[in-house]
PDB file of C-alpha atoms in Angstrom:
ATOM      1  CA  UNK A  44     -34.589 -33.955 -26.059  1.00 89.00           C
ATOM      2  CA  UNK A  45     -34.354 -36.054 -22.766  1.00 94.00           C
ATOM      3  CA  UNK A  46     -33.492 -33.721 -19.628  1.00 96.00           C
ATOM      4  CA  UNK A  47     -31.622 -34.585 -17.127  1.00 96.00           C
ATOM      5  CA  UNK A  48     -32.221 -31.933 -13.328  1.00 97.00           C
ATOM      6  CA  UNK A  49     -30.845 -31.895 -10.753  1.00 97.00           C
ATOM      7  CA  UNK A  50     -29.921 -29.285  -7.242  1.00 98.00           C
ATOM      8  CA  UNK A  51     -32.832 -30.366  -5.016  1.00 97.00           C
ATOM      9  CA  UNK A  52     -32.191 -30.967  -1.559  1.00 97.00           C
ATOM     10  CA  UNK A  53     -33.041 -30.223   2.269  1.00 98.00           C
ATOM     11  CA  UNK A  54     -33.091 -26.103   3.165  1.00 98.00           C
ATOM     12  CA  UNK A  55     -34.667 -24.316   5.893  1.00 98.00           C
ATOM     13  CA  UNK A  56     -37.025 -21.943   5.673  1.00 98.00           C
ATOM     14  CA  UNK A  57     -35.775 -18.262   3.874  1.00 98.00           C
ATOM     15  CA  UNK A  58     -32.908 -20.665   1.984  1.00 98.00           C
ATOM     16  CA  UNK A  59     -32.095 -20.761  -1.223  1.00 98.00           C
ATOM     17  CA  UNK A  60     -31.335 -23.490  -4.162  1.00 98.00           C
ATOM     18  CA  UNK A  61     -30.779 -23.848  -7.128  1.00 98.00           C
ATOM     19  CA  UNK A  62     -31.973 -25.864 -10.302  1.00 98.00           C
ATOM     20  CA  UNK A  63     -30.405 -27.256 -13.127  1.00 98.00           C
ATOM     21  CA  UNK A  64     -32.000 -28.643 -16.238  1.00 98.00           C
ATOM     22  CA  UNK A  65     -29.281 -30.650 -18.928  1.00 97.00           C
ATOM     23  CA  UNK A  66     -31.321 -31.361 -22.317  1.00 95.00           C
ATOM     24  CA  UNK A  67     -29.413 -33.547 -24.784  1.00 93.00           C
ATOM     25  CA  UNK A  68     -29.712 -32.859 -28.278  1.00 78.00           C
ATOM     26  CA  UNK A  69     -28.217 -30.193 -30.583  1.00 75.00           C
ATOM     27  CA  UNK A  70     -31.504 -27.988 -30.827  1.00 85.00           C
ATOM     28  CA  UNK A  71     -31.748 -26.490 -27.293  1.00 88.00           C
ATOM     29  CA  UNK A  72     -32.104 -23.387 -29.161  1.00 87.00           C
ATOM     30  CA  UNK A  73     -35.704 -24.104 -30.772  1.00 88.00           C
ATOM     31  CA  UNK A  74     -36.923 -24.677 -27.203  1.00 93.00           C
ATOM     32  CA  UNK A  75     -39.340 -23.067 -25.119  1.00 95.00           C
ATOM     33  CA  UNK A  76     -38.603 -24.395 -21.498  1.00 96.00           C
ATOM     34  CA  UNK A  77     -40.130 -24.837 -18.246  1.00 97.00           C
ATOM     35  CA  UNK A  78     -40.401 -25.406 -14.843  1.00 98.00           C
ATOM     36  CA  UNK A  79     -43.144 -27.272 -13.106  1.00 98.00           C
ATOM     37  CA  UNK A  80     -44.052 -28.936  -9.609  1.00 98.00           C
ATOM     38  CA  UNK A  81     -45.750 -31.355  -7.647  1.00 98.00           C
ATOM     39  CA  UNK A  82     -46.067 -31.153  -4.225  1.00 97.00           C
ATOM     40  CA  UNK A  83     -47.510 -34.442  -1.853  1.00 93.00           C
ATOM     41  CA  UNK A  84     -51.168 -35.004  -3.094  1.00 95.00           C
ATOM     42  CA  UNK A  85     -51.906 -32.038  -4.815  1.00 97.00           C
ATOM     43  CA  UNK A  86     -52.193 -31.451  -9.270  1.00 97.00           C
ATOM     44  CA  UNK A  87     -48.815 -30.263 -10.787  1.00 97.00           C
ATOM     45  CA  UNK A  88     -48.627 -27.074 -11.025  1.00 98.00           C
ATOM     46  CA  UNK A  89     -46.607 -24.347 -13.532  1.00 98.00           C
ATOM     47  CA  UNK A  90     -43.542 -22.372 -11.922  1.00 98.00           C
ATOM     48  CA  UNK A  91     -42.055 -20.732 -14.424  1.00 98.00           C
ATOM     49  CA  UNK A  92     -41.137 -20.482 -18.155  1.00 98.00           C
ATOM     50  CA  UNK A  93     -38.454 -18.966 -20.527  1.00 97.00           C
ATOM     51  CA  UNK A  94     -38.352 -18.857 -24.647  1.00 95.00           C
ATOM     52  CA  UNK A  95     -35.778 -19.695 -26.638  1.00 93.00           C
ATOM     53  CA  UNK A  96     -33.014 -16.846 -25.894  1.00 92.00           C
ATOM     54  CA  UNK A  97     -33.778 -16.152 -22.082  1.00 94.00           C
ATOM     55  CA  UNK A  98     -35.227 -12.316 -23.308  1.00 94.00           C
ATOM     56  CA  UNK A  99     -39.076 -13.724 -22.306  1.00 95.00           C
ATOM     57  CA  UNK A 100     -39.763 -14.581 -19.207  1.00 97.00           C
ATOM     58  CA  UNK A 101     -43.239 -15.445 -16.869  1.00 98.00           C
ATOM     59  CA  UNK A 102     -43.289 -17.065 -13.175  1.00 98.00           C
ATOM     60  CA  UNK A 103     -46.284 -18.590 -11.636  1.00 98.00           C
ATOM     61  CA  UNK A 104     -47.470 -15.421  -8.934  1.00 98.00           C
ATOM     62  CA  UNK A 105     -46.800 -17.700  -6.097  1.00 98.00           C
ATOM     63  CA  UNK A 106     -43.123 -17.449  -6.756  1.00 98.00           C
ATOM     64  CA  UNK A 107     -43.003 -13.694  -8.692  1.00 98.00           C
ATOM     65  CA  UNK A 108     -39.692 -12.102  -6.909  1.00 98.00           C
ATOM     66  CA  UNK A 109     -38.295 -14.719  -4.996  1.00 98.00           C
ATOM     67  CA  UNK A 110     -37.246 -17.203  -8.088  1.00 98.00           C
ATOM     68  CA  UNK A 111     -36.031 -16.868 -11.174  1.00 98.00           C
ATOM     69  CA  UNK A 112     -35.697 -18.795 -14.667  1.00 98.00           C
ATOM     70  CA  UNK A 113     -32.706 -18.459 -16.882  1.00 98.00           C
ATOM     71  CA  UNK A 114     -31.415 -20.866 -19.375  1.00 97.00           C
ATOM     72  CA  UNK A 115     -27.421 -21.293 -20.955  1.00 96.00           C
ATOM     73  CA  UNK A 116     -27.665 -22.191 -24.596  1.00 94.00           C
ATOM     74  CA  UNK A 117     -23.613 -22.565 -25.044  1.00 94.00           C
ATOM     75  CA  UNK A 118     -24.625 -25.890 -22.152  1.00 95.00           C
ATOM     76  CA  UNK A 119     -27.570 -26.558 -23.206  1.00 95.00           C
ATOM     77  CA  UNK A 120     -28.674 -25.680 -19.547  1.00 97.00           C
ATOM     78  CA  UNK A 121     -31.917 -24.428 -17.918  1.00 98.00           C
ATOM     79  CA  UNK A 122     -31.545 -23.007 -14.126  1.00 98.00           C
ATOM     80  CA  UNK A 123     -34.383 -21.969 -11.496  1.00 98.00           C
ATOM     81  CA  UNK A 124     -32.183 -20.491  -8.777  1.00 98.00           C
ATOM     82  CA  UNK A 125     -35.061 -20.416  -5.699  1.00 98.00           C
ATOM     83  CA  UNK A 126     -34.661 -17.828  -3.022  1.00 98.00           C
ATOM     84  CA  UNK A 127     -36.730 -17.318   0.478  1.00 98.00           C
ATOM     85  CA  UNK A 128     -38.216 -20.289   0.455  1.00 98.00           C
ATOM     86  CA  UNK A 129     -40.721 -20.738   2.149  1.00 98.00           C
ATOM     87  CA  UNK A 130     -42.727 -24.832   3.093  1.00 97.00           C
ATOM     88  CA  UNK A 131     -45.175 -24.687   0.679  1.00 97.00           C
ATOM     89  CA  UNK A 132     -42.056 -24.679  -1.905  1.00 98.00           C
ATOM     90  CA  UNK A 133     -42.534 -28.936  -1.286  1.00 98.00           C
ATOM     91  CA  UNK A 134     -42.328 -30.305  -3.690  1.00 98.00           C
ATOM     92  CA  UNK A 135     -41.198 -32.249  -6.609  1.00 98.00           C
ATOM     93  CA  UNK A 136     -40.137 -29.941  -8.796  1.00 98.00           C
ATOM     94  CA  UNK A 137     -39.782 -30.948 -12.986  1.00 98.00           C
ATOM     95  CA  UNK A 138     -38.100 -29.068 -15.645  1.00 98.00           C
ATOM     96  CA  UNK A 139     -40.152 -28.964 -19.522  1.00 97.00           C
ATOM     97  CA  UNK A 140     -38.957 -28.481 -23.134  1.00 95.00           C
ATOM     98  CA  UNK A 141     -41.526 -27.619 -25.956  1.00 93.00           C
ATOM     99  CA  UNK A 142     -39.932 -27.969 -29.065  1.00 88.00           C
ATOM    100  CA  UNK A 143     -40.034 -25.370 -31.802  1.00 80.00           C
ATOM    101  CA  UNK A 144     -41.420 -22.961 -29.173  1.00 71.00           C
ATOM    102  CA  UNK A 145     -39.262 -19.895 -30.484  1.00 73.00           C
ATOM    103  CA  UNK A 146     -40.246 -16.971 -28.576  1.00 77.00           C
ATOM    104  CA  UNK A 147     -43.602 -17.888 -26.937  1.00 88.00           C
ATOM    105  CA  UNK A 148     -43.559 -19.144 -23.672  1.00 94.00           C
ATOM    106  CA  UNK A 149     -45.916 -22.169 -21.966  1.00 93.00           C
ATOM    107  CA  UNK A 150     -47.795 -22.559 -19.542  1.00 95.00           C
ATOM    108  CA  UNK A 151     -49.987 -25.445 -19.751  1.00 95.00           C
ATOM    109  CA  UNK A 152     -48.780 -28.993 -18.912  1.00 96.00           C
ATOM    110  CA  UNK A 153     -50.091 -29.234 -22.717  1.00 94.00           C
ATOM    111  CA  UNK A 154     -47.772 -27.609 -24.357  1.00 93.00           C
ATOM    112  CA  UNK A 155     -44.889 -29.063 -23.486  1.00 94.00           C
ATOM    113  CA  UNK A 156     -43.396 -32.551 -25.292  1.00 92.00           C
ATOM    114  CA  UNK A 157     -40.663 -34.005 -23.298  1.00 94.00           C
ATOM    115  CA  UNK A 158     -40.561 -33.748 -18.987  1.00 96.00           C
ATOM    116  CA  UNK A 159     -37.464 -34.862 -16.929  1.00 93.00           C
ATOM    117  CA  UNK A 160     -37.736 -36.778 -14.338  1.00 93.00           C
ATOM    118  CA  UNK A 161     -38.147 -34.658 -11.285  1.00 95.00           C
ATOM    119  CA  UNK A 162     -35.934 -33.560  -8.564  1.00 98.00           C
ATOM    120  CA  UNK A 163     -37.013 -33.296  -4.810  1.00 98.00           C
ATOM    121  CA  UNK A 164     -37.790 -30.070  -2.987  1.00 98.00           C
ATOM    122  CA  UNK A 165     -38.342 -30.275   0.951  1.00 98.00           C
ATOM    123  CA  UNK A 166     -38.060 -26.455   2.793  1.00 98.00           C
ATOM    124  CA  UNK A 167     -38.472 -27.174   6.611  1.00 97.00           C
ATOM    125  CA  UNK A 168     -40.153 -24.737   8.949  1.00 94.00           C
TER     126      UNK A 168
END
């Protein structure tokens, strides 16, 4: 599957952004989807994951209560709604897909087999 992320930008602390990730292919509903991020000088880290139906989700502790992952299978798109943004949320955000994930969630980079190109999110203080 090919993934195209969009929606990044510059926002003030406390603001909101919604990232989108459009997927190609006819088997989107079989994929577990995820978002990761990589800040300058740091390793890429897990942000959120969602199963095929959207009925199961999980988040990194650092974003729980502020970020919401969702998907629209009719549009082959996964979203990351980010609220109450902090300067430490500044990073390149990547969407990712795990083929055949089904009902399972996935937290590790090695669990995923397709990655988008990343979209920059910058939060100013």
